Amino acid sequence: MTATIPNVVVIGGGVSGLRAAMEILKSGVLCRVLILSNESRRPYDRTTLSKFISIGPSIPERLERPTPLRGSENPNIEWIQNVKVMRVLVDSSRILLNDGTSLSYDYLVVASGVRPRRAIGRTSGESTPPVVRNVNDGARLYNAYSQSDHIGVFGAGVLGCELATAAVTFTAKVSLAASEPAPLWSVFGDTMKVPLINLLKSKGVHFFGSLDRAWLSSSTPDERECALFGPNKAWFGQGRSYSEVQAVGCIPNTDFLSPFLLCPMTNKVSVDRSYRVEGAPQIYAVGDVASVNIGAGRYDNAELWARASQTGRAAGRQIATALGATLLPDASTIRPHVMQSQIFGIRLFSVGRRYDEGETRVLSYRSKGCADGALVSHHYRGERVGAALMTSDGREMNQFLDLASTMSHY
């Protein structure tokens, strides 16, 4: 009697799902690995989308033909692309697809990621404002920017600030709007409010904070443009237009999963520290769709790009071991990872640590007449629990400097 080859199915064609698939195949176990993706492209680096928008004069090549991630062309990985998962039937270990077909699995990796949240509603006849999630979004936004005199960016987190940075290369009139009272509020809170607003102003970007969410969702484009740029449009000349982009957070892609698999606090997939789904031992969740239960009602999320890859690697190793592979300890799972953003010449580093250490975000700057420094804000369980100003030699200063007058930009 011929033994049945186990089926490992990965939902999601991003970095974490690909990394899980690669790790399983690397172990040498005999199995079939299939990735389901709702895109026509193989996995690529999404973190570069907002950074390449400002490169012209034509649509940047990396937006049109993004570089595939290492391993995405592995001939031992099977792909079904341009497909949507409708439902995962946990009891029967089956996956229902939008074309009416179904697949069985022995192990399942949920790596479906997140989709952009929309704070702005759509009125009759109004086109949906761009968001940035894939290369098509990036190309659409590039075209909108290049044809606009006024650009409004809604959302002042890391992505929103990057998009505002790109916008000033297209037009002199840019506004950054948010429901929070300051740019990068989730990173630094009040700590950097005045210096960051002054920095934006020096670059020609007007910041509008503490906007009412209900107004954002119900207002028309004309009302939003008037609020951000004033009623007199004569200054801008003729023949061009106002455009806007949203960067107001994300919603996990978990609609196809049963509610008992989800964390009620985040609506992400609830997993243990091995990324195994609680209540379904043959299912794993990785990347930014997973919430790790670290005990006492606390959950940790893997939101950094490099850390998402790390979760995929860890889950892949767990599945390979369950299929009979003998693996050596993986030292790489304890290494911190860094994501870098450029915001008007200031470098923002997000340092991913293990789930029990939270994340650290560092704003690097040069100040006149003194050594290089960095503002360090430590996050734990999604909360800002402290911040300190560090000098380049690592010494902690007792108070924050007012960088509004001392900051000089690259």
XYZ file of C-alpha atoms in Angstrom:
410
model
C 0.000 0.000 0.000
C 1.415 3.378 -1.045
C 1.618 5.998 1.714
C -0.231 9.247 1.110
C 2.006 12.284 0.717
C 0.999 14.967 3.263
C -0.475 18.200 1.909
C 0.761 21.484 3.364
C -1.288 24.447 2.152
C -0.252 28.072 2.687
C -2.915 30.779 2.408
C -1.189 33.993 1.345
C 1.573 34.780 -1.148
C 3.613 37.125 1.051
C 6.959 36.896 2.779
C 5.817 34.966 5.870
C 3.950 32.292 3.922
C 6.803 31.884 1.452
C 9.314 31.582 4.272
C 7.228 28.840 5.915
C 7.075 26.929 2.629
C 10.823 27.267 2.082
C 11.629 26.057 5.586
C 9.465 22.952 5.167
C 11.118 22.044 1.860
C 14.570 22.810 3.244
C 14.045 20.154 5.927
C 13.882 17.444 3.289
C 10.576 15.918 4.433
C 8.395 14.331 1.778
C 5.296 16.481 1.325
C 3.403 18.617 -1.145
C 3.588 22.374 -0.523
C 0.940 24.569 -2.171
C 0.616 28.354 -1.854
C -2.729 30.098 -2.523
C -2.421 33.772 -3.491
C -4.952 36.409 -4.507
C -2.304 38.204 -6.599
C -0.920 37.382 -10.036
C 2.671 38.120 -8.946
C 5.023 36.026 -6.905
C 5.982 37.469 -3.469
C 7.911 40.760 -3.470
C 9.006 43.347 -0.905
C 5.925 45.456 -0.116
C 7.810 47.758 2.245
C 9.457 49.506 -0.706
C 6.204 50.637 -2.364
C 5.909 53.978 -0.575
C 9.642 54.623 -1.028
C 9.712 54.187 -4.815
C 6.702 56.392 -5.568
C 8.820 59.553 -5.472
C 11.314 58.246 -8.059
C 10.567 59.666 -11.537
C 10.136 60.933 -14.176
C 8.161 57.820 -15.150
C 6.668 55.091 -13.019
C 9.624 53.509 -11.231
C 10.677 50.152 -12.639
C 10.412 48.561 -9.210
C 6.720 49.456 -9.125
C 6.131 47.923 -12.557
C 8.399 44.903 -12.138
C 9.139 44.333 -8.453
C 11.977 41.972 -7.656
C 10.613 38.577 -6.547
C 11.660 37.416 -3.106
C 14.294 34.722 -2.861
C 12.672 31.316 -3.066
C 9.512 32.383 -4.879
C 10.655 30.568 -8.050
C 11.381 27.317 -6.204
C 10.097 24.566 -8.547
C 9.059 22.417 -5.581
C 6.466 24.967 -4.464
C 3.108 24.716 -6.224
C 1.061 27.873 -6.750
C -2.572 28.740 -7.358
C -2.769 32.474 -8.034
C -5.630 34.957 -8.518
C -7.751 32.920 -6.147
C -9.722 33.847 -3.045
C -10.263 31.595 -0.039
C -13.911 31.662 0.990
C -13.900 29.362 4.023
C -11.657 27.032 6.006
C -13.575 24.019 7.281
C -11.561 22.988 10.318
C -13.547 19.821 11.138
C -13.028 18.317 7.678
C -9.608 19.954 6.960
C -10.824 21.492 3.722
C -10.513 24.893 2.054
C -13.314 26.316 -0.107
C -12.228 28.594 -2.988
C -14.152 31.252 -4.878
C -14.217 29.168 -8.071
C -16.327 26.530 -6.320
C -13.519 24.014 -5.843
C -12.100 22.762 -2.564
C -8.733 21.519 -1.308
C -7.765 19.233 1.528
C -4.844 19.827 3.873
C -2.894 17.967 6.504
C -1.234 21.148 7.745
C -2.359 24.685 7.027
C -0.394 27.930 7.293
C -2.540 31.080 7.439
C -0.406 33.922 6.081
C -3.194 36.052 4.629
C -1.850 39.328 6.024
C -3.882 42.493 6.320
C -5.725 44.900 4.063
C -5.771 48.703 4.336
C -8.405 50.229 6.576
C -10.532 52.936 4.953
C -11.454 55.932 7.079
C -12.934 57.877 4.176
C -16.296 56.847 2.792
C -17.286 56.754 -0.845
C -20.067 59.027 -2.041
C -22.030 58.648 -5.257
C -19.794 59.160 -8.255
C -16.636 59.413 -6.149
C -13.678 57.188 -6.946
C -12.144 55.416 -3.991
C -9.010 57.213 -2.694
C -5.834 55.173 -3.203
C -4.290 53.020 -0.519
C -0.904 51.313 -0.703
C -0.829 47.547 -0.371
C 0.442 46.114 -3.671
C 2.267 47.222 -6.813
C -0.981 48.132 -8.569
C -1.792 50.502 -5.695
C 1.690 52.011 -5.984
C 1.344 52.647 -9.719
C -2.138 54.132 -9.249
C -0.878 56.451 -6.533
C 2.129 57.507 -8.609
C -0.200 58.507 -11.465
C -2.487 60.395 -9.076
C 0.442 62.269 -7.526
C 1.924 63.231 -10.895
C -1.371 64.800 -12.031
C -2.150 66.765 -8.875
C -1.569 70.244 -7.540
C -2.940 69.402 -4.092
C -2.213 66.160 -2.293
C -3.903 65.171 0.939
C -2.517 62.258 2.949
C -4.858 60.818 5.573
C -3.036 58.994 8.336
C 0.168 60.203 10.006
C 1.811 56.962 11.033
C 5.024 55.697 9.490
C 3.422 54.918 6.113
C 1.463 58.190 5.995
C 4.594 60.210 6.734
C 6.483 58.302 4.022
C 3.698 59.062 1.535
C 3.793 62.759 2.481
C 7.557 62.684 1.965
C 7.001 61.325 -1.540
C 4.209 63.826 -2.237
C 6.418 66.912 -1.855
C 8.503 65.755 -4.813
C 5.410 66.217 -7.000
C 3.785 69.398 -5.709
C 4.394 72.248 -3.283
C 0.999 71.871 -1.625
C 0.718 68.834 0.649
C -1.377 68.272 3.752
C -1.081 65.460 6.271
C -4.246 64.762 8.277
C -4.912 62.389 11.152
C -7.308 61.677 13.989
C -4.274 61.660 16.329
C -2.922 64.973 17.680
C 0.606 64.550 16.253
C 2.557 62.807 13.482
C 3.911 59.383 14.474
C 1.679 59.494 17.538
C 1.649 55.716 17.918
C 5.446 55.748 17.958
C 6.311 58.714 20.161
C 3.112 60.125 21.590
C 3.527 63.784 22.660
C 7.288 63.495 22.901
C 8.067 64.687 19.360
C 4.869 66.591 18.587
C 6.295 70.118 18.248
C 9.557 69.207 16.464
C 7.833 66.923 13.955
C 5.098 69.442 13.135
C 7.759 72.120 12.660
C 9.762 69.779 10.471
C 6.719 69.113 8.277
C 6.029 72.829 8.046
C 9.611 73.532 6.951
C 9.081 71.082 4.069
C 5.802 72.700 3.005
C 3.544 70.080 4.582
C 0.628 71.300 6.691
C -0.428 68.987 9.512
C -4.035 68.720 10.656
C -4.442 66.646 13.802
C -7.313 65.446 15.987
C -9.712 65.262 13.037
C -13.090 63.724 13.728
C -13.325 60.185 12.347
C -17.043 60.532 11.672
C -16.426 63.641 9.568
C -13.687 61.872 7.605
C -16.007 58.991 6.721
C -18.953 61.196 5.724
C -17.322 64.192 4.030
C -16.980 64.639 0.267
C -13.657 65.198 -1.552
C -14.527 68.883 -1.992
C -15.185 69.250 1.734
C -11.934 67.525 2.622
C -9.960 69.590 0.129
C -11.509 72.785 1.480
C -10.641 71.797 5.049
C -7.040 70.970 4.173
C -6.206 73.665 1.629
C -8.754 76.452 2.072
C -11.620 77.591 -0.152
C -9.523 79.628 -2.615
C -8.074 77.360 -5.310
C -6.874 80.139 -7.616
C -3.325 79.847 -6.242
C -2.936 76.411 -7.791
C -3.549 77.374 -11.412
C -5.535 75.422 -13.945
C -5.567 71.988 -15.523
C -4.555 69.872 -12.556
C -6.416 68.457 -9.577
C -6.618 67.413 -5.947
C -5.833 63.826 -4.980
C -5.732 62.010 -1.683
C -4.351 58.795 -0.266
C -5.262 56.857 2.858
C -2.840 55.270 5.312
C -4.994 54.794 8.385
C -4.103 51.329 9.535
C -4.996 47.788 8.538
C -7.649 45.116 8.994
C -6.601 41.454 9.268
C -7.717 39.172 6.437
C -9.518 36.618 8.581
C -13.030 36.679 7.105
C -12.679 33.076 5.908
C -11.916 31.717 9.383
C -14.281 30.624 12.134
C -14.580 33.154 14.986
C -13.322 30.636 17.573
C -9.857 30.805 15.920
C -9.587 34.570 16.350
C -8.350 36.774 19.154
C -11.327 38.895 20.292
C -9.030 41.838 21.076
C -7.400 42.096 17.623
C -9.546 39.938 15.309
C -6.291 38.299 14.262
C -5.596 34.588 14.504
C -4.818 33.568 18.079
C -1.644 31.458 18.229
C 0.694 30.089 20.875
C 4.412 30.838 21.001
C 5.073 28.235 18.306
C 2.561 30.027 16.010
C 0.155 27.096 16.279
C -3.481 28.170 16.209
C -5.174 27.690 19.536
C -7.933 25.115 19.181
C -6.647 23.767 15.837
C -3.258 22.012 16.242
C -2.772 21.387 12.501
C -3.141 25.069 11.635
C -0.461 27.739 12.032
C -0.710 31.497 11.525
C 2.246 33.733 10.689
C 3.062 37.309 9.819
C 0.878 40.266 10.689
C -2.317 38.185 10.702
C -1.186 36.390 13.876
C -1.569 37.434 17.523
C 0.745 35.530 19.867
C -0.821 34.706 23.230
C 1.932 35.530 25.733
C -0.231 34.893 28.792
C -2.269 36.866 31.318
C -4.595 38.092 28.573
C -1.758 39.720 26.642
C -1.088 39.361 22.914
C 1.873 40.312 20.749
C 1.757 41.066 17.013
C 4.486 40.553 14.396
C 4.112 43.713 12.338
C 7.666 44.266 11.093
C 8.571 42.888 7.672
C 11.670 40.997 8.833
C 9.861 39.683 11.878
C 7.016 38.414 9.698
C 9.619 36.393 7.816
C 10.890 35.106 11.132
C 7.440 33.841 12.155
C 7.096 31.980 8.854
C 10.444 30.327 9.410
C 9.489 29.252 12.933
C 6.133 27.786 11.837
C 7.758 25.996 8.912
C 10.217 24.349 11.260
C 7.390 23.261 13.551
C 5.514 21.631 10.662
C 8.675 19.970 9.338
C 9.332 18.501 12.767
C 5.734 17.242 12.990
C 6.251 15.532 9.601
C 9.295 13.701 10.914
C 12.249 15.991 10.231
C 15.068 16.247 12.765
C 16.283 19.848 12.914
C 19.081 21.560 14.758
C 18.201 24.504 17.057
C 17.609 27.681 15.075
C 19.709 30.502 16.529
C 18.347 33.013 14.020
C 14.948 33.134 15.751
C 16.377 35.277 18.555
C 18.016 37.920 16.411
C 16.487 41.399 16.383
C 15.433 42.843 13.022
C 15.387 46.422 11.833
C 13.036 48.205 9.434
C 14.138 51.646 8.249
C 11.960 54.520 7.034
C 13.037 57.861 5.604
C 10.786 60.755 6.623
C 11.972 64.120 5.304
C 15.605 63.184 5.810
C 15.101 61.725 9.265
C 15.725 58.022 9.634
C 13.227 56.059 11.694
C 14.330 52.591 12.747
C 11.894 49.975 14.033
C 13.817 47.298 15.884
C 11.926 44.029 16.161
C 12.719 41.922 19.209
C 11.325 38.694 20.544
C 7.674 38.740 21.585
C 8.511 39.134 25.274
C 10.642 42.232 24.656
C 8.298 44.422 22.630
C 9.620 46.751 19.933
C 11.908 49.752 19.994
C 11.605 52.624 17.547
C 14.508 54.989 17.077
C 14.368 58.432 15.505
C 17.849 59.326 14.335
C 18.817 62.955 13.780
C 21.771 65.310 13.733
C 21.688 68.278 16.068
C 23.776 71.430 15.707
C 26.775 71.762 17.972
C 26.566 68.352 19.631
C 27.075 64.686 18.948
C 24.681 62.565 16.929
C 21.770 61.367 18.999
C 18.723 59.169 18.811
C 15.361 59.289 20.524
C 14.445 55.827 21.708
C 10.824 54.920 22.405
C 10.195 51.446 23.800
C 6.924 49.644 23.040
C 5.450 46.714 24.880
C 2.141 45.013 24.015
C 1.362 47.882 21.666
C 1.640 50.528 24.371
C 4.247 53.266 24.656
C 5.717 52.627 28.080
C 8.682 54.949 28.075
C 11.119 56.988 26.069
C 14.603 58.355 26.538
C 17.048 60.490 24.609
C 20.254 58.601 23.911
C 23.570 60.058 22.783
C 25.641 58.314 20.117
C 27.848 56.673 22.765
C 24.811 55.084 24.412
C 24.489 57.336 27.455
C 20.931 58.171 28.472
C 20.081 61.823 29.099
C 17.665 62.747 31.874
C 15.459 65.011 29.837
C 14.292 65.426 26.259
C 15.769 68.146 24.114
C 13.517 70.535 22.263
C 14.619 69.632 18.779
C 12.500 72.286 17.091
C 15.365 74.798 17.057
C 18.369 72.471 17.142
C 17.511 69.874 14.521
C 19.409 70.045 11.238
C 18.273 67.724 8.492
C 20.215 65.521 6.087
